[in-house]
mmCIF file of C-alpha atoms in Angstrom:
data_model
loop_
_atom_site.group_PDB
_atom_site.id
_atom_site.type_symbol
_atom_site.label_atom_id
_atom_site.label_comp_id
_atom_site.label_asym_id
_atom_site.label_seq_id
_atom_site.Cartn_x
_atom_site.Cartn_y
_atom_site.Cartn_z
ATOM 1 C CA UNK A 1 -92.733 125.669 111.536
ATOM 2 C CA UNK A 2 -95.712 124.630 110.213
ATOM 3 C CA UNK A 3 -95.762 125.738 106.955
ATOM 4 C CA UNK A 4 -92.175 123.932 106.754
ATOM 5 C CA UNK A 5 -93.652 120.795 107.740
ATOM 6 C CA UNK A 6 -96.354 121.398 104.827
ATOM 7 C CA UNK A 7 -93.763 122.275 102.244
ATOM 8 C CA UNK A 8 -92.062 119.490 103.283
ATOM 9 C CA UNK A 9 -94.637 116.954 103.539
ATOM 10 C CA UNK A 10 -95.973 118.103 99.505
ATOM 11 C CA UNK A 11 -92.492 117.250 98.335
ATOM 12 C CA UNK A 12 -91.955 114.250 99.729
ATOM 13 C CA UNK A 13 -94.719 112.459 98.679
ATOM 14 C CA UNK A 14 -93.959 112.914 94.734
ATOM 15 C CA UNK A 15 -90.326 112.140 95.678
ATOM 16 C CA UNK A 16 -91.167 108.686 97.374
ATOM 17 C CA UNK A 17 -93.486 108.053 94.623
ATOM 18 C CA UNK A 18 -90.381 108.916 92.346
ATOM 19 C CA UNK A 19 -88.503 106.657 94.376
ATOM 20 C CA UNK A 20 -90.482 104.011 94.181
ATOM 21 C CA UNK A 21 -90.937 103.246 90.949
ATOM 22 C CA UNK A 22 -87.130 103.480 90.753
ATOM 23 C CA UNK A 23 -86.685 100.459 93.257
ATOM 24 C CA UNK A 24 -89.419 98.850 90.616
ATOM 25 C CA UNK A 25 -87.691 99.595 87.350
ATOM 26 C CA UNK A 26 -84.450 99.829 87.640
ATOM 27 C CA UNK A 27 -83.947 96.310 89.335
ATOM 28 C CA UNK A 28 -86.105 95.142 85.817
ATOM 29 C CA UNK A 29 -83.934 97.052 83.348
ATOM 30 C CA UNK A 30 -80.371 95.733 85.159
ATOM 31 C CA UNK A 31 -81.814 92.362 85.118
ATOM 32 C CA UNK A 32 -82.374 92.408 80.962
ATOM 33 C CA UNK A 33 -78.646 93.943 80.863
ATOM 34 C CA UNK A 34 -77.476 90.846 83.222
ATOM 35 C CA UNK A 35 -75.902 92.952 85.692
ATOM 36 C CA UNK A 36 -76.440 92.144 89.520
ATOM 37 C CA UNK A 37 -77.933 95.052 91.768
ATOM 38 C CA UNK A 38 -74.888 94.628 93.889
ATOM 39 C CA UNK A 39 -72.614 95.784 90.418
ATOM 40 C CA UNK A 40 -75.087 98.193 89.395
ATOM 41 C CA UNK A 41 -74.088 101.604 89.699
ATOM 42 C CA UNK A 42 -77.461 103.083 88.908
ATOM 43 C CA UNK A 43 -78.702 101.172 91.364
ATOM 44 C CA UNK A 44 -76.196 102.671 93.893
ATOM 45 C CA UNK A 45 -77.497 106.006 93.007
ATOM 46 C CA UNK A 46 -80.726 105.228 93.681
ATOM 47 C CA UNK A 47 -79.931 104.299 97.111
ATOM 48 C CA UNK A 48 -77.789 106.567 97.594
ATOM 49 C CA UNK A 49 -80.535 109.578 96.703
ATOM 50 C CA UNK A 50 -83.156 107.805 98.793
ATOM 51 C CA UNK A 51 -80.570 108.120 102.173
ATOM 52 C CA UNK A 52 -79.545 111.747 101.118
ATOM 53 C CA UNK A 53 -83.085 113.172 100.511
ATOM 54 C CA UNK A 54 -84.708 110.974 103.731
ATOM 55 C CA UNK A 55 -81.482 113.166 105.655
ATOM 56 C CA UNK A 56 -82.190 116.786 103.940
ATOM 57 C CA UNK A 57 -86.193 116.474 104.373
ATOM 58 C CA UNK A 58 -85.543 115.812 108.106
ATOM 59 C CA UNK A 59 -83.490 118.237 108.305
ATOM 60 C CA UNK A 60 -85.830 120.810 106.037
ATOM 61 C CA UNK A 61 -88.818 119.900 108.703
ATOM 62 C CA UNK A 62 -86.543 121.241 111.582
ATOM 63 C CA UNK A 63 -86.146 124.151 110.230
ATOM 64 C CA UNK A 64 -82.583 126.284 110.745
ATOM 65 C CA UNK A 65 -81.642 124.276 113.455
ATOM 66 C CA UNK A 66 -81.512 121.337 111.968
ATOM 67 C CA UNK A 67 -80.070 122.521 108.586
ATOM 68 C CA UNK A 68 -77.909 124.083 110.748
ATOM 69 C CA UNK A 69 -76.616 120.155 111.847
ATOM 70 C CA UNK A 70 -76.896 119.031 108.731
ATOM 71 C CA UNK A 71 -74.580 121.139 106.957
ATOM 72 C CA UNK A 72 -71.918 121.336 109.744
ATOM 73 C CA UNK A 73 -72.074 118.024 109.064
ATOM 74 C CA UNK A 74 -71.313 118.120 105.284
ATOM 75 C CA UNK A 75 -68.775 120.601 105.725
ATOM 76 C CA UNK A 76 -66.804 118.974 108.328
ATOM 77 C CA UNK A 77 -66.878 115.642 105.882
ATOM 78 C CA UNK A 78 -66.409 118.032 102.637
ATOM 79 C CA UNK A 79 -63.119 119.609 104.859
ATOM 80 C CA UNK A 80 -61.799 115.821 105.294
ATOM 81 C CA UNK A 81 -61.954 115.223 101.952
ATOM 82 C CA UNK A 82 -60.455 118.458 100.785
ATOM 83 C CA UNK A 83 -57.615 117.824 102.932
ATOM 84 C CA UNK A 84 -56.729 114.417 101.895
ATOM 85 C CA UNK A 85 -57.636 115.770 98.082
ATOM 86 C CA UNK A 86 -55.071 118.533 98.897
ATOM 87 C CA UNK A 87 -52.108 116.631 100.427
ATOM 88 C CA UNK A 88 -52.749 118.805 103.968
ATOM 89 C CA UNK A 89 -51.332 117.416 107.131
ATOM 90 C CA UNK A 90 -50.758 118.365 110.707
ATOM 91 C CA UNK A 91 -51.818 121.418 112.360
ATOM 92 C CA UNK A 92 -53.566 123.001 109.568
ATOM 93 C CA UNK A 93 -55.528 120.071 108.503
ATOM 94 C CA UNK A 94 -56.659 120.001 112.282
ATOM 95 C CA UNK A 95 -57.501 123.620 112.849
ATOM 96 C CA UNK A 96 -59.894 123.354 109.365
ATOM 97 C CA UNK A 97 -61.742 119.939 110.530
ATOM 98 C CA UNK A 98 -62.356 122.194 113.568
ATOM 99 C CA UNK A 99 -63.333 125.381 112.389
ATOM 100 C CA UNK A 100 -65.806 124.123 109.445
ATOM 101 C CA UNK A 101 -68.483 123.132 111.155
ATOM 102 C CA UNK A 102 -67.655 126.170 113.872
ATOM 103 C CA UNK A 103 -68.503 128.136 110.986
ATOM 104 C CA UNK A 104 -72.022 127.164 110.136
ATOM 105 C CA UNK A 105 -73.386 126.694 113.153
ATOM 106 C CA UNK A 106 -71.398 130.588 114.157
ATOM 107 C CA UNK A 107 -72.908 132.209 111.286
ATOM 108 C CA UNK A 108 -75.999 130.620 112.347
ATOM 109 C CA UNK A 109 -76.078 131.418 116.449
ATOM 110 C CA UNK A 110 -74.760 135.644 115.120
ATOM 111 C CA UNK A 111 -75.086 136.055 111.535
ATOM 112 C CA UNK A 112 -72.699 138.753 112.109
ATOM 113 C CA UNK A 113 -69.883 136.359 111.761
ATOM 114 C CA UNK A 114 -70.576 135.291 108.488
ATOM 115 C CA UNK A 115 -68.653 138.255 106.759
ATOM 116 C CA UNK A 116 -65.741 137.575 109.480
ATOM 117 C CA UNK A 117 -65.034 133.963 109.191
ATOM 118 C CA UNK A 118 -62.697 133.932 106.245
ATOM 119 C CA UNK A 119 -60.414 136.649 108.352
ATOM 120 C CA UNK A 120 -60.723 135.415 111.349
ATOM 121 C CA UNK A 121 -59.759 132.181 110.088
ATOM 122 C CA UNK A 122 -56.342 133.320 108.139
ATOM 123 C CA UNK A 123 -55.581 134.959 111.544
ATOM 124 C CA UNK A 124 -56.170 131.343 113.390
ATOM 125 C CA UNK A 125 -54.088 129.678 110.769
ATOM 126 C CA UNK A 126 -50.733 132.024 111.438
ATOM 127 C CA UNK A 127 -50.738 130.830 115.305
ATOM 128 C CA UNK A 128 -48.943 127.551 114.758
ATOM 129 C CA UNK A 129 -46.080 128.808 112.963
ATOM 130 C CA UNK A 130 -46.027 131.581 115.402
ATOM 131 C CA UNK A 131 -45.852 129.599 118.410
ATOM 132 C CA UNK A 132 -43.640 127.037 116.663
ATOM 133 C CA UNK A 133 -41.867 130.086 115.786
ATOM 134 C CA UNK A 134 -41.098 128.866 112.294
ATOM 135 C CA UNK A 135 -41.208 130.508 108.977
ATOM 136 C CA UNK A 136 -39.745 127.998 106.359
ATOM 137 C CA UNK A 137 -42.819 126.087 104.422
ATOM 138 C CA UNK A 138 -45.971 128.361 105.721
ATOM 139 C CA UNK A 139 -47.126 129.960 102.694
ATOM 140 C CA UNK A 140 -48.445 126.383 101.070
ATOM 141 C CA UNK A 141 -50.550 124.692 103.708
ATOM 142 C CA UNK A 142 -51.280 128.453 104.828
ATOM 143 C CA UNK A 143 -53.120 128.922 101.628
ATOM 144 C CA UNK A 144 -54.187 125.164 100.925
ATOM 145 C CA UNK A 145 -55.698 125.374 104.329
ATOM 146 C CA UNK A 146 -57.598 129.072 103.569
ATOM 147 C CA UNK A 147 -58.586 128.036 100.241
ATOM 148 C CA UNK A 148 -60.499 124.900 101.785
ATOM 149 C CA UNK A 149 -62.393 127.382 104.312
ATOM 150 C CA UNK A 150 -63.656 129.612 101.694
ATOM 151 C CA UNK A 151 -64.464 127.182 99.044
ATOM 152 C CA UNK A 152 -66.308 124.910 101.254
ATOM 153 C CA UNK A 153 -67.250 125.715 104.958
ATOM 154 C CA UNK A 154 -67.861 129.870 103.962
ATOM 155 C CA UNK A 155 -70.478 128.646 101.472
ATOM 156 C CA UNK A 156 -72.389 126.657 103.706
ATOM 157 C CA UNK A 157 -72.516 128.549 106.741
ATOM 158 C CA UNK A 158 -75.236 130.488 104.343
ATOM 159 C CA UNK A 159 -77.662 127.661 104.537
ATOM 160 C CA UNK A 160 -78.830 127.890 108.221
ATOM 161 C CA UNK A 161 -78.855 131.767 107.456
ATOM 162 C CA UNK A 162 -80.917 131.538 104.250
ATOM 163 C CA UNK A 163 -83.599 129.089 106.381
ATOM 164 C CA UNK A 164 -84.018 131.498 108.614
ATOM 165 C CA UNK A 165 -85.782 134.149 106.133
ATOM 166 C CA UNK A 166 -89.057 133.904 105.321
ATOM 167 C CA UNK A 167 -89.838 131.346 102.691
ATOM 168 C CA UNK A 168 -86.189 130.532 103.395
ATOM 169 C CA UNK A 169 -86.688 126.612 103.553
ATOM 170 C CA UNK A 170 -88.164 126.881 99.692
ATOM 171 C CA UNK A 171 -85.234 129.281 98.723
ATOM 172 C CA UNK A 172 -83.034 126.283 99.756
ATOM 173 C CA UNK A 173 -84.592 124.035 98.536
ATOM 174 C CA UNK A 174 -84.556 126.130 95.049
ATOM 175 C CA UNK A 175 -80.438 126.105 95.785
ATOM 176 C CA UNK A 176 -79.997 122.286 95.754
ATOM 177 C CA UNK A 177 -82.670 121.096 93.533
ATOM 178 C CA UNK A 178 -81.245 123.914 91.007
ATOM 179 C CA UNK A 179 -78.117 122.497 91.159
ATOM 180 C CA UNK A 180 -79.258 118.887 90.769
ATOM 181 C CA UNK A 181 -81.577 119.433 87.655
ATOM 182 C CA UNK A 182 -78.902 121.551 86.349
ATOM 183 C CA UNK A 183 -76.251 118.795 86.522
ATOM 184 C CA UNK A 184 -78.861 116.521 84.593
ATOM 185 C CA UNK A 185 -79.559 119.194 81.886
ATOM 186 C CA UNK A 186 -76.013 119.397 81.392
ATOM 187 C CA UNK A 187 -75.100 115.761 81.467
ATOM 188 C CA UNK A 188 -78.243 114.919 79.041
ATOM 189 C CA UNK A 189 -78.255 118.070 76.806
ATOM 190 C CA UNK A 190 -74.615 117.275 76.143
ATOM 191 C CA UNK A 191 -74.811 113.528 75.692
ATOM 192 C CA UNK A 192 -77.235 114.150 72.836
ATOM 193 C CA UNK A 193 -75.736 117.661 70.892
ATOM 194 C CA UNK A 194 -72.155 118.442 72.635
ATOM 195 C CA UNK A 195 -69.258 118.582 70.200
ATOM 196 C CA UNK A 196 -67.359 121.368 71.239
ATOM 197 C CA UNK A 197 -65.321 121.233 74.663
ATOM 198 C CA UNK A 198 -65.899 123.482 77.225
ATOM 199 C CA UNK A 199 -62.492 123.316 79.324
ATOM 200 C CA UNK A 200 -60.805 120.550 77.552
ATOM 201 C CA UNK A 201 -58.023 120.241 80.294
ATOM 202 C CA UNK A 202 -59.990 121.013 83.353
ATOM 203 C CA UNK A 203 -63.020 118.634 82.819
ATOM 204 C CA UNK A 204 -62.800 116.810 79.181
ATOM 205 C CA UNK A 205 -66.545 115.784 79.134
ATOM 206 C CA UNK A 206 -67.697 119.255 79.150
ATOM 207 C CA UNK A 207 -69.118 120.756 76.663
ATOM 208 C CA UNK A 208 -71.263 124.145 75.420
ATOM 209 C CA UNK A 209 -74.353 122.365 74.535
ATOM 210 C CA UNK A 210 -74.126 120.831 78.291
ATOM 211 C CA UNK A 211 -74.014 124.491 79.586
ATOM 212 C CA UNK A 212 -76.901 125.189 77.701
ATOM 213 C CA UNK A 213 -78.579 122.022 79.664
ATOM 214 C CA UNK A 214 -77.482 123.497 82.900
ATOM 215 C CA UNK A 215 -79.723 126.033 82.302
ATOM 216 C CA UNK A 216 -82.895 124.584 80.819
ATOM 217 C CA UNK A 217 -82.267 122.111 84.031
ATOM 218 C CA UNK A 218 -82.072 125.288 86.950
ATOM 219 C CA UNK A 219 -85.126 126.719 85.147
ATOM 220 C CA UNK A 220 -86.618 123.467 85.366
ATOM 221 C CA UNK A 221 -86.397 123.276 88.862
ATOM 222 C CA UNK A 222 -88.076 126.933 89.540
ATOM 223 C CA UNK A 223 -90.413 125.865 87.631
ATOM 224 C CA UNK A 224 -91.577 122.663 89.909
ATOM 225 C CA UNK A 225 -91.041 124.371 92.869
ATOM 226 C CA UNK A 226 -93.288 127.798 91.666
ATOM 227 C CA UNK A 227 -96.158 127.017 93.670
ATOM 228 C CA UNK A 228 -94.005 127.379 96.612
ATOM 229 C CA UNK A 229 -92.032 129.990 95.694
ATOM 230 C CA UNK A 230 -92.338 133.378 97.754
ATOM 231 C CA UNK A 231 -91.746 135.009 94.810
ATOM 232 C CA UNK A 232 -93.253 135.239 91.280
ATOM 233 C CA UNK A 233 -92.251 137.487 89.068
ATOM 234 C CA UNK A 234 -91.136 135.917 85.870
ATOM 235 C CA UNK A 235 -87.775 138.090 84.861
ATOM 236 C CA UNK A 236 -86.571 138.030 88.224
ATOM 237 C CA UNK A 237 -86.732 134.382 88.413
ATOM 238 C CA UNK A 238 -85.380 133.750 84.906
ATOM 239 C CA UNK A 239 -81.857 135.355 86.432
ATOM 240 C CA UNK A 240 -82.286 133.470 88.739
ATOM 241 C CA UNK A 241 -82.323 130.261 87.427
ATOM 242 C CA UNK A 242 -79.540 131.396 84.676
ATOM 243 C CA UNK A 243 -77.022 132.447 88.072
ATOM 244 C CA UNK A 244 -78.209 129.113 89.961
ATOM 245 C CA UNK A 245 -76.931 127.320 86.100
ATOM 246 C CA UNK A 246 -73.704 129.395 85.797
ATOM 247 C CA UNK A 247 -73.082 128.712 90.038
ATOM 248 C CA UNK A 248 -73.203 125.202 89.219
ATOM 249 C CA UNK A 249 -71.250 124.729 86.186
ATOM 250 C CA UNK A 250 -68.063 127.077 87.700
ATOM 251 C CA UNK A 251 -68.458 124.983 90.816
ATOM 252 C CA UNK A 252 -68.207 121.669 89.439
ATOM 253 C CA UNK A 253 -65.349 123.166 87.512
ATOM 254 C CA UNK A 254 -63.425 124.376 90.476
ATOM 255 C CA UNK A 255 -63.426 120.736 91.927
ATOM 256 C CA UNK A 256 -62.797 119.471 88.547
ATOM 257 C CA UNK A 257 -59.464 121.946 88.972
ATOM 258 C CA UNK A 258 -58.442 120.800 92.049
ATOM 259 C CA UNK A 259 -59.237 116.759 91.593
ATOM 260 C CA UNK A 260 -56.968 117.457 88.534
ATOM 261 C CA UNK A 261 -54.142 119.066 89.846
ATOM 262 C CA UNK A 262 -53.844 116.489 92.544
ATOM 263 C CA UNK A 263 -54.387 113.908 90.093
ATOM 264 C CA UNK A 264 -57.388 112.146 91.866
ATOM 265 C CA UNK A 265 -60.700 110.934 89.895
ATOM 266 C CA UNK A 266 -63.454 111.175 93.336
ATOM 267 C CA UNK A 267 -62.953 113.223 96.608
ATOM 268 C CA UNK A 268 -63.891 110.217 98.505
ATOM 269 C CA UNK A 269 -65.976 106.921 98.592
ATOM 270 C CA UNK A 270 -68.849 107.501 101.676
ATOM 271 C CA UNK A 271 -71.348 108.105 98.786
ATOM 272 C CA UNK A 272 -71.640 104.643 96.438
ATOM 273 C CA UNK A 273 -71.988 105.580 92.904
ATOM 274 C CA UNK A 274 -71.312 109.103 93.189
ATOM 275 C CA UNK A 275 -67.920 109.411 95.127
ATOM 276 C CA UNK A 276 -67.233 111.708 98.220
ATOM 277 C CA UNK A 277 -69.552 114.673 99.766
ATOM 278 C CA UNK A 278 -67.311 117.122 97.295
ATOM 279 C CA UNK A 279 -68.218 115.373 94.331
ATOM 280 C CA UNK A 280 -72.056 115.874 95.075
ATOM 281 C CA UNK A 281 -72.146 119.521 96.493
ATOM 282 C CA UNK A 282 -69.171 121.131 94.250
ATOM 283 C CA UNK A 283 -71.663 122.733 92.587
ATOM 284 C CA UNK A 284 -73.532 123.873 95.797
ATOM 285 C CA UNK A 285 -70.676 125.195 97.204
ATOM 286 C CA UNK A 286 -70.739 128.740 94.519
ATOM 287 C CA UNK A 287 -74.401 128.408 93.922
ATOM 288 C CA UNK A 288 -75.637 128.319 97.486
ATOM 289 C CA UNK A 289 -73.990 131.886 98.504
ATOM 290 C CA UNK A 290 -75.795 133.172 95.305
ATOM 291 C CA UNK A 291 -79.108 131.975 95.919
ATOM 292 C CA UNK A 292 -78.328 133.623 98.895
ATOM 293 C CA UNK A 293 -77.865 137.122 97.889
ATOM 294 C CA UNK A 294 -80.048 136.989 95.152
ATOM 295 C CA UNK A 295 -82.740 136.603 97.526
ATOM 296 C CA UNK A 296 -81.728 139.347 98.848
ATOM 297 C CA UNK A 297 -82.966 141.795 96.206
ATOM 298 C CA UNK A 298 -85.855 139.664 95.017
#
């Protein structure tokens, strides 16, 4: 516990010094564009990051436990979401607000479960329509409802897990900062050299170069947090960085997919200037699991 609480106390001071020369300048810049803070939607983001990584450092300092919380949290929120997102109503939207943040804090209390939870909950979802004793219109919210599990409470149920390794609050840590820098790589890499589309259809303002910046932006990220990092070894940690990128770019793609095909633009509205929970840990939600099992070999 105490080397959490040091890990986390050397990365939150540079963050609230990051922070606060954001509540300086970015009040100064919107000012010479004439655009209120209340309209700004960079200042939104600023706020927004400050409440999200006040919540995760808490959390951090508690160790598994408290990620534990935290991410039961998110995934009962991301589940809400999905199901609105997804059209899904009645029983099965029910049984998957219920069972997400089961899941986390399952895997958590016997990591055994954690390869189970996707079976056992198919089997849950088939007791309604065999107690209702009805077969006509299963298959859809069946699979909508599955689909949600696996794409969003499976994935995090790894986090409490991952915490409880050793070095396990960095290798977290490595998960969602990787994901974060990655997005910026990609989002300023491809502002300045992307021509050619990526998925065209799926998510228009993709591009190759931005992949490219998804990676320079994971590797980034190892590289701030190498004096933490239990391991060292250059190669391994290259990999790593290029699986966190790839992670991250398929997972903003597979909410991309389903925003699309429901024809929505955000998951939600609890974060301002971002959207919903989904739209701010799509991409954890494939790279989190691999961080996972990298670490496994590393």
């Amino acid at each position: 516990m105490l080397t959490e609480l040091n890990f986390v106390w050397d990365i939150a001071q540079p963050l609230a010094a990051i922070f606060g020369a954001a509540y300086v300048l970015v009040p100064l810049v919107e000012l010479k564009r004439h655009i209120a803070l209340k309209q700004s939607v960079i200042f939104q983001r600023v706020q927004t990051w400050t409440v999200i990584c006040a919540i995760v450092l808490i959390a951090l300092a508690l160790g598994a436990p408290g990620v534990a919380v935290l991410f039961a949290a998110i995934a009962w929120q991301g589940a809400r979401e999905y199901a609105r997102v997804s059209g899904l109503t009645g029983a099965y939207r029910t049984l998957l607000l219920a069972a997400s943040p089961l899941a986390v804090v399952a895997a958590w209390l016997f990591p055994p479960a954690l390869a189970l939870l996707p079976f056992a909950f198919v089997l849950v979802l088939t007791v309604p329509p065999l107690v209702r004793q009805s077969v006509t219109g299963i298959a859809e919210p069946i699979s909508r409802a599955a689909f949600g599990f696996v794409w969003i409470a499976w994935p995090l149920a790894h986090a409490p897990l991952l915490v409880e390794r050793e070095g396990g609050v960095v290798w977290l840590t490595v998960a969602m900062l990787g994901v974060s820098m990655s997005d910026v790589g990609a989002g300023s890499v491809g502002m300045l050299f992307g021509h050619r589309k990526l998925a065209p259809v799926v998510s228009p303002g993709k591009t190759w170069a931005g992949a490219f910046g998804n990676v320079l932006g994971a590797a980034l990220a190892l590289v701030v947090l190498s004096p933490w990092l239990p391991a060292r070894d250059p190669a391994p940690l290259l990999l790593l960085a290029v699986a966190i990128a790839a992670a991250s770019l398929w997972g903003d793609l597979i909410e991309s997919l389903v925003k699309r095909a429901s024809g929505v633009k955000d998951a939600g509205a609890l974060l301002p200037g971002f959207g919903g929970i989904l739209d701010r840990i799509d991409s954890l939600l494939v790279a989190l699991p691999v961080v996972y099992y990298a670490t496994m070999v590393m």
